[in-house]
């Protein structure tokens, strides 16, 4: 259990698979964690790629479970969706949209670059109130059950190696996970830690050919 828990948010698109797997693991490790999606609707796989099941964020996990159970119990049991929803409803009642949450976090972890951009865009659009810094890190995770589990353990390791004191710096990193190999987090300093902290500090490091890291930095 962390001695000084970070206020952590994990964000994917629909708050169903990747963010909820990480939410589950982090909460069991004693972290103060919430999870979110950034999409306009919640989407779950349907009977065909062009026929997803679409729900409003106000729909509970239990209602989704009952709906899919009624539609095709065999299909949604076989592809693991019912099992996933059963886990989700044990964690919290319904999915949540990040753009509708105004709570403060020390660390926000996103599960794909598109979601990362949406989170940063939303944070930039908010009116400054506390001038408290927040660190945003993207961990690219494919949206399937196996990769969600691997990505969740990577996120957990990242959080366990950090404390609130550790993250009060001006550097973060962008990590990628793969099925056979999990990349170690790498941080690029963006400025002297003695300098005053900005309301939002973002440094995303993307791995490039030759093993070099290219920081993308934003201060507001």
Short mmCIF file of C-alpha atoms in Angstrom, two decimals:
data_model
loop_
_atom_site.label_atom_id
_atom_site.label_comp_id
_atom_site.label_asym_id
_atom_site.label_seq_id
_atom_site.Cartn_x
_atom_site.Cartn_y
_atom_site.Cartn_z
CA UNK A 1 0.00 0.00 0.00
CA UNK A 2 1.41 3.42 -0.93
CA UNK A 3 2.56 5.50 2.05
CA UNK A 4 1.34 8.73 0.44
CA UNK A 5 -1.41 7.80 -2.06
CA UNK A 6 -1.64 9.77 -5.25
CA UNK A 7 -5.03 10.90 -6.45
CA UNK A 8 -5.06 8.85 -9.63
CA UNK A 9 -7.43 8.86 -12.60
CA UNK A 10 -7.32 6.22 -15.35
CA UNK A 11 -9.03 7.12 -18.61
CA UNK A 12 -9.96 5.17 -21.73
CA UNK A 13 -12.70 5.71 -24.30
CA UNK A 14 -15.77 4.02 -22.79
CA UNK A 15 -14.72 3.31 -19.17
CA UNK A 16 -15.34 -0.38 -19.69
CA UNK A 17 -12.23 -2.48 -20.29
CA UNK A 18 -8.81 -0.83 -19.99
CA UNK A 19 -9.55 1.88 -17.43
CA UNK A 20 -11.68 -0.46 -15.33
CA UNK A 21 -9.04 -3.20 -15.28
CA UNK A 22 -6.49 -0.66 -14.02
CA UNK A 23 -9.08 0.77 -11.58
CA UNK A 24 -9.63 -2.71 -10.19
CA UNK A 25 -5.93 -3.46 -9.67
CA UNK A 26 -5.01 -0.03 -8.30
CA UNK A 27 -7.88 -0.02 -5.81
CA UNK A 28 -6.76 -3.42 -4.52
CA UNK A 29 -3.28 -1.97 -4.01
CA UNK A 30 -4.70 0.81 -1.86
CA UNK A 31 -4.53 3.71 -4.31
CA UNK A 32 -7.04 6.53 -4.37
CA UNK A 33 -8.26 5.92 -7.92
CA UNK A 34 -11.15 6.79 -10.19
CA UNK A 35 -11.74 5.78 -13.79
CA UNK A 36 -13.37 7.50 -16.74
CA UNK A 37 -14.10 7.49 -20.46
CA UNK A 38 -13.86 10.38 -22.90
CA UNK A 39 -16.28 9.22 -25.61
CA UNK A 40 -19.68 10.74 -26.29
CA UNK A 41 -21.27 7.30 -25.79
CA UNK A 42 -20.29 3.96 -24.32
CA UNK A 43 -19.63 1.35 -26.99
CA UNK A 44 -19.36 -2.41 -26.52
CA UNK A 45 -18.70 -5.05 -29.20
CA UNK A 46 -21.84 -6.32 -30.93
CA UNK A 47 -22.63 -9.28 -33.19
CA UNK A 48 -20.61 -7.64 -36.01
CA UNK A 49 -17.86 -4.96 -36.15
CA UNK A 50 -20.31 -2.46 -37.66
CA UNK A 51 -23.04 -3.24 -35.11
CA UNK A 52 -21.73 -2.21 -31.68
CA UNK A 53 -23.92 -1.93 -28.62
CA UNK A 54 -24.17 1.78 -27.81
CA UNK A 55 -25.24 3.14 -24.44
CA UNK A 56 -25.45 6.48 -22.70
CA UNK A 57 -22.98 7.13 -19.87
CA UNK A 58 -25.97 7.24 -17.50
CA UNK A 59 -26.67 3.56 -18.20
CA UNK A 60 -25.50 1.36 -15.34
CA UNK A 61 -23.24 -1.64 -15.80
CA UNK A 62 -26.02 -3.81 -14.44
CA UNK A 63 -28.46 -2.52 -17.07
CA UNK A 64 -25.90 -3.21 -19.82
CA UNK A 65 -25.35 -6.70 -18.41
CA UNK A 66 -29.07 -7.46 -18.41
CA UNK A 67 -29.49 -6.06 -21.93
CA UNK A 68 -26.70 -8.18 -23.42
CA UNK A 69 -27.80 -11.23 -21.46
CA UNK A 70 -31.20 -10.87 -23.08
CA UNK A 71 -29.81 -10.24 -26.58
CA UNK A 72 -27.37 -13.15 -26.84
CA UNK A 73 -26.13 -14.83 -23.67
CA UNK A 74 -23.87 -17.29 -25.52
CA UNK A 75 -22.13 -14.65 -27.66
CA UNK A 76 -21.44 -12.19 -24.85
CA UNK A 77 -20.35 -14.94 -22.48
CA UNK A 78 -17.94 -16.32 -25.06
CA UNK A 79 -16.34 -12.97 -25.88
CA UNK A 80 -15.97 -12.04 -22.20
CA UNK A 81 -18.22 -8.97 -22.22
CA UNK A 82 -20.60 -10.29 -19.55
CA UNK A 83 -17.67 -11.22 -17.32
CA UNK A 84 -16.22 -7.74 -17.78
CA UNK A 85 -19.52 -6.03 -16.95
CA UNK A 86 -19.96 -8.24 -13.89
CA UNK A 87 -16.54 -7.09 -12.66
CA UNK A 88 -17.34 -3.45 -13.46
CA UNK A 89 -20.58 -3.35 -11.49
CA UNK A 90 -18.72 -4.66 -8.45
CA UNK A 91 -16.42 -1.63 -8.61
CA UNK A 92 -18.92 1.18 -9.25
CA UNK A 93 -22.50 1.57 -10.54
CA UNK A 94 -21.94 3.12 -14.01
CA UNK A 95 -19.30 4.48 -16.39
CA UNK A 96 -18.21 8.08 -15.91
CA UNK A 97 -17.18 10.68 -18.47
CA UNK A 98 -13.95 12.54 -17.71
CA UNK A 99 -15.23 15.82 -19.17
CA UNK A 100 -18.03 15.86 -16.58
CA UNK A 101 -15.72 15.42 -13.57
CA UNK A 102 -14.19 18.46 -11.90
CA UNK A 103 -12.35 16.63 -9.12
CA UNK A 104 -8.61 17.23 -8.69
CA UNK A 105 -6.00 14.56 -9.47
CA UNK A 106 -2.24 14.39 -9.09
CA UNK A 107 -1.79 11.88 -11.88
CA UNK A 108 -3.97 11.08 -14.89
CA UNK A 109 -3.15 7.97 -16.92
CA UNK A 110 -4.70 7.53 -20.36
CA UNK A 111 -4.87 4.28 -22.33
CA UNK A 112 -4.38 5.55 -25.88
CA UNK A 113 -3.03 8.67 -27.54
CA UNK A 114 -6.40 9.86 -28.82
CA UNK A 115 -7.78 9.77 -25.27
CA UNK A 116 -4.62 11.52 -24.04
CA UNK A 117 -5.26 14.38 -26.48
CA UNK A 118 -8.90 14.62 -25.40
CA UNK A 119 -7.95 14.79 -21.73
CA UNK A 120 -5.33 17.49 -22.29
CA UNK A 121 -7.72 19.47 -24.49
CA UNK A 122 -10.37 19.35 -21.76
CA UNK A 123 -7.91 20.38 -19.04
CA UNK A 124 -6.72 23.30 -21.18
CA UNK A 125 -10.30 24.49 -21.62
CA UNK A 126 -11.03 24.66 -17.88
CA UNK A 127 -10.84 27.85 -15.92
CA UNK A 128 -7.91 27.90 -13.52
CA UNK A 129 -9.01 27.75 -9.89
CA UNK A 130 -6.35 26.12 -7.70
CA UNK A 131 -3.25 26.45 -9.94
CA UNK A 132 -2.38 22.92 -8.87
CA UNK A 133 -0.27 20.89 -11.31
CA UNK A 134 -1.48 17.63 -12.79
CA UNK A 135 0.64 15.12 -14.67
CA UNK A 136 -0.82 13.31 -17.67
CA UNK A 137 0.79 10.08 -18.90
CA UNK A 138 -0.28 7.97 -21.84
CA UNK A 139 0.19 4.19 -21.73
CA UNK A 140 -0.86 2.78 -25.12
CA UNK A 141 -3.01 -0.31 -24.49
CA UNK A 142 -4.87 -2.26 -27.15
CA UNK A 143 -8.56 -2.59 -26.36
CA UNK A 144 -8.81 -6.30 -25.59
CA UNK A 145 -8.93 -8.26 -22.35
CA UNK A 146 -5.37 -9.61 -22.49
CA UNK A 147 -3.73 -6.26 -23.25
CA UNK A 148 -5.92 -4.53 -20.67
CA UNK A 149 -4.53 -6.83 -17.99
CA UNK A 150 -0.92 -6.28 -19.08
CA UNK A 151 -1.45 -2.54 -19.31
CA UNK A 152 -3.09 -2.42 -15.88
CA UNK A 153 -0.05 -4.06 -14.28
CA UNK A 154 2.24 -1.60 -16.06
CA UNK A 155 0.15 1.29 -14.73
CA UNK A 156 0.22 -0.23 -11.25
CA UNK A 157 4.01 -0.62 -11.34
CA UNK A 158 4.33 2.99 -12.46
CA UNK A 159 2.16 4.19 -9.59
CA UNK A 160 3.85 1.96 -7.01
CA UNK A 161 7.25 3.36 -7.95
CA UNK A 162 5.91 6.86 -7.41
CA UNK A 163 4.78 8.89 -4.43
CA UNK A 164 3.25 12.34 -4.25
CA UNK A 165 6.70 13.71 -3.56
CA UNK A 166 8.15 11.94 -6.58
CA UNK A 167 5.55 13.39 -8.92
CA UNK A 168 6.08 16.96 -7.72
CA UNK A 169 8.61 17.42 -10.50
CA UNK A 170 8.26 18.80 -13.97
CA UNK A 171 8.68 15.56 -15.89
CA UNK A 172 6.43 12.72 -16.98
CA UNK A 173 6.67 10.08 -19.63
CA UNK A 174 4.65 8.29 -22.26
CA UNK A 175 4.99 4.50 -22.14
CA UNK A 176 3.82 1.80 -24.50
CA UNK A 177 2.88 -1.77 -23.62
CA UNK A 178 3.08 -4.80 -25.90
CA UNK A 179 1.99 -8.39 -25.57
CA UNK A 180 5.50 -9.85 -25.23
CA UNK A 181 7.40 -6.96 -23.78
CA UNK A 182 6.45 -4.09 -21.50
CA UNK A 183 8.42 -0.90 -21.98
CA UNK A 184 10.06 0.60 -18.93
CA UNK A 185 8.88 4.14 -18.13
CA UNK A 186 11.34 6.83 -19.14
CA UNK A 187 11.27 10.43 -17.97
CA UNK A 188 12.66 13.51 -19.63
CA UNK A 189 13.21 16.53 -17.36
CA UNK A 190 11.44 19.57 -18.70
CA UNK A 191 12.87 22.20 -16.37
CA UNK A 192 14.62 22.70 -13.08
CA UNK A 193 12.59 21.28 -10.21
CA UNK A 194 13.44 24.43 -8.27
CA UNK A 195 11.29 26.53 -10.60
CA UNK A 196 7.68 27.42 -9.68
CA UNK A 197 5.15 24.80 -10.75
CA UNK A 198 2.72 25.54 -13.58
CA UNK A 199 -1.02 24.76 -13.19
CA UNK A 200 -0.65 21.92 -15.70
CA UNK A 201 2.60 20.31 -16.74
CA UNK A 202 2.61 17.82 -19.58
CA UNK A 203 5.61 16.11 -21.08
CA UNK A 204 4.86 13.21 -23.39
CA UNK A 205 7.87 11.22 -24.55
CA UNK A 206 7.33 9.03 -27.58
CA UNK A 207 9.78 6.28 -28.44
CA UNK A 208 11.38 6.83 -31.84
CA UNK A 209 13.79 4.92 -34.07
CA UNK A 210 17.22 4.54 -32.54
CA UNK A 211 15.83 4.57 -29.01
CA UNK A 212 15.72 8.35 -28.73
CA UNK A 213 13.02 10.22 -26.87
CA UNK A 214 11.36 13.36 -28.16
CA UNK A 215 9.52 15.39 -25.50
CA UNK A 216 6.34 17.27 -26.33
CA UNK A 217 5.86 19.87 -23.62
CA UNK A 218 2.99 22.13 -22.66
CA UNK A 219 2.56 24.61 -19.81
CA UNK A 220 -0.62 26.53 -18.97
#
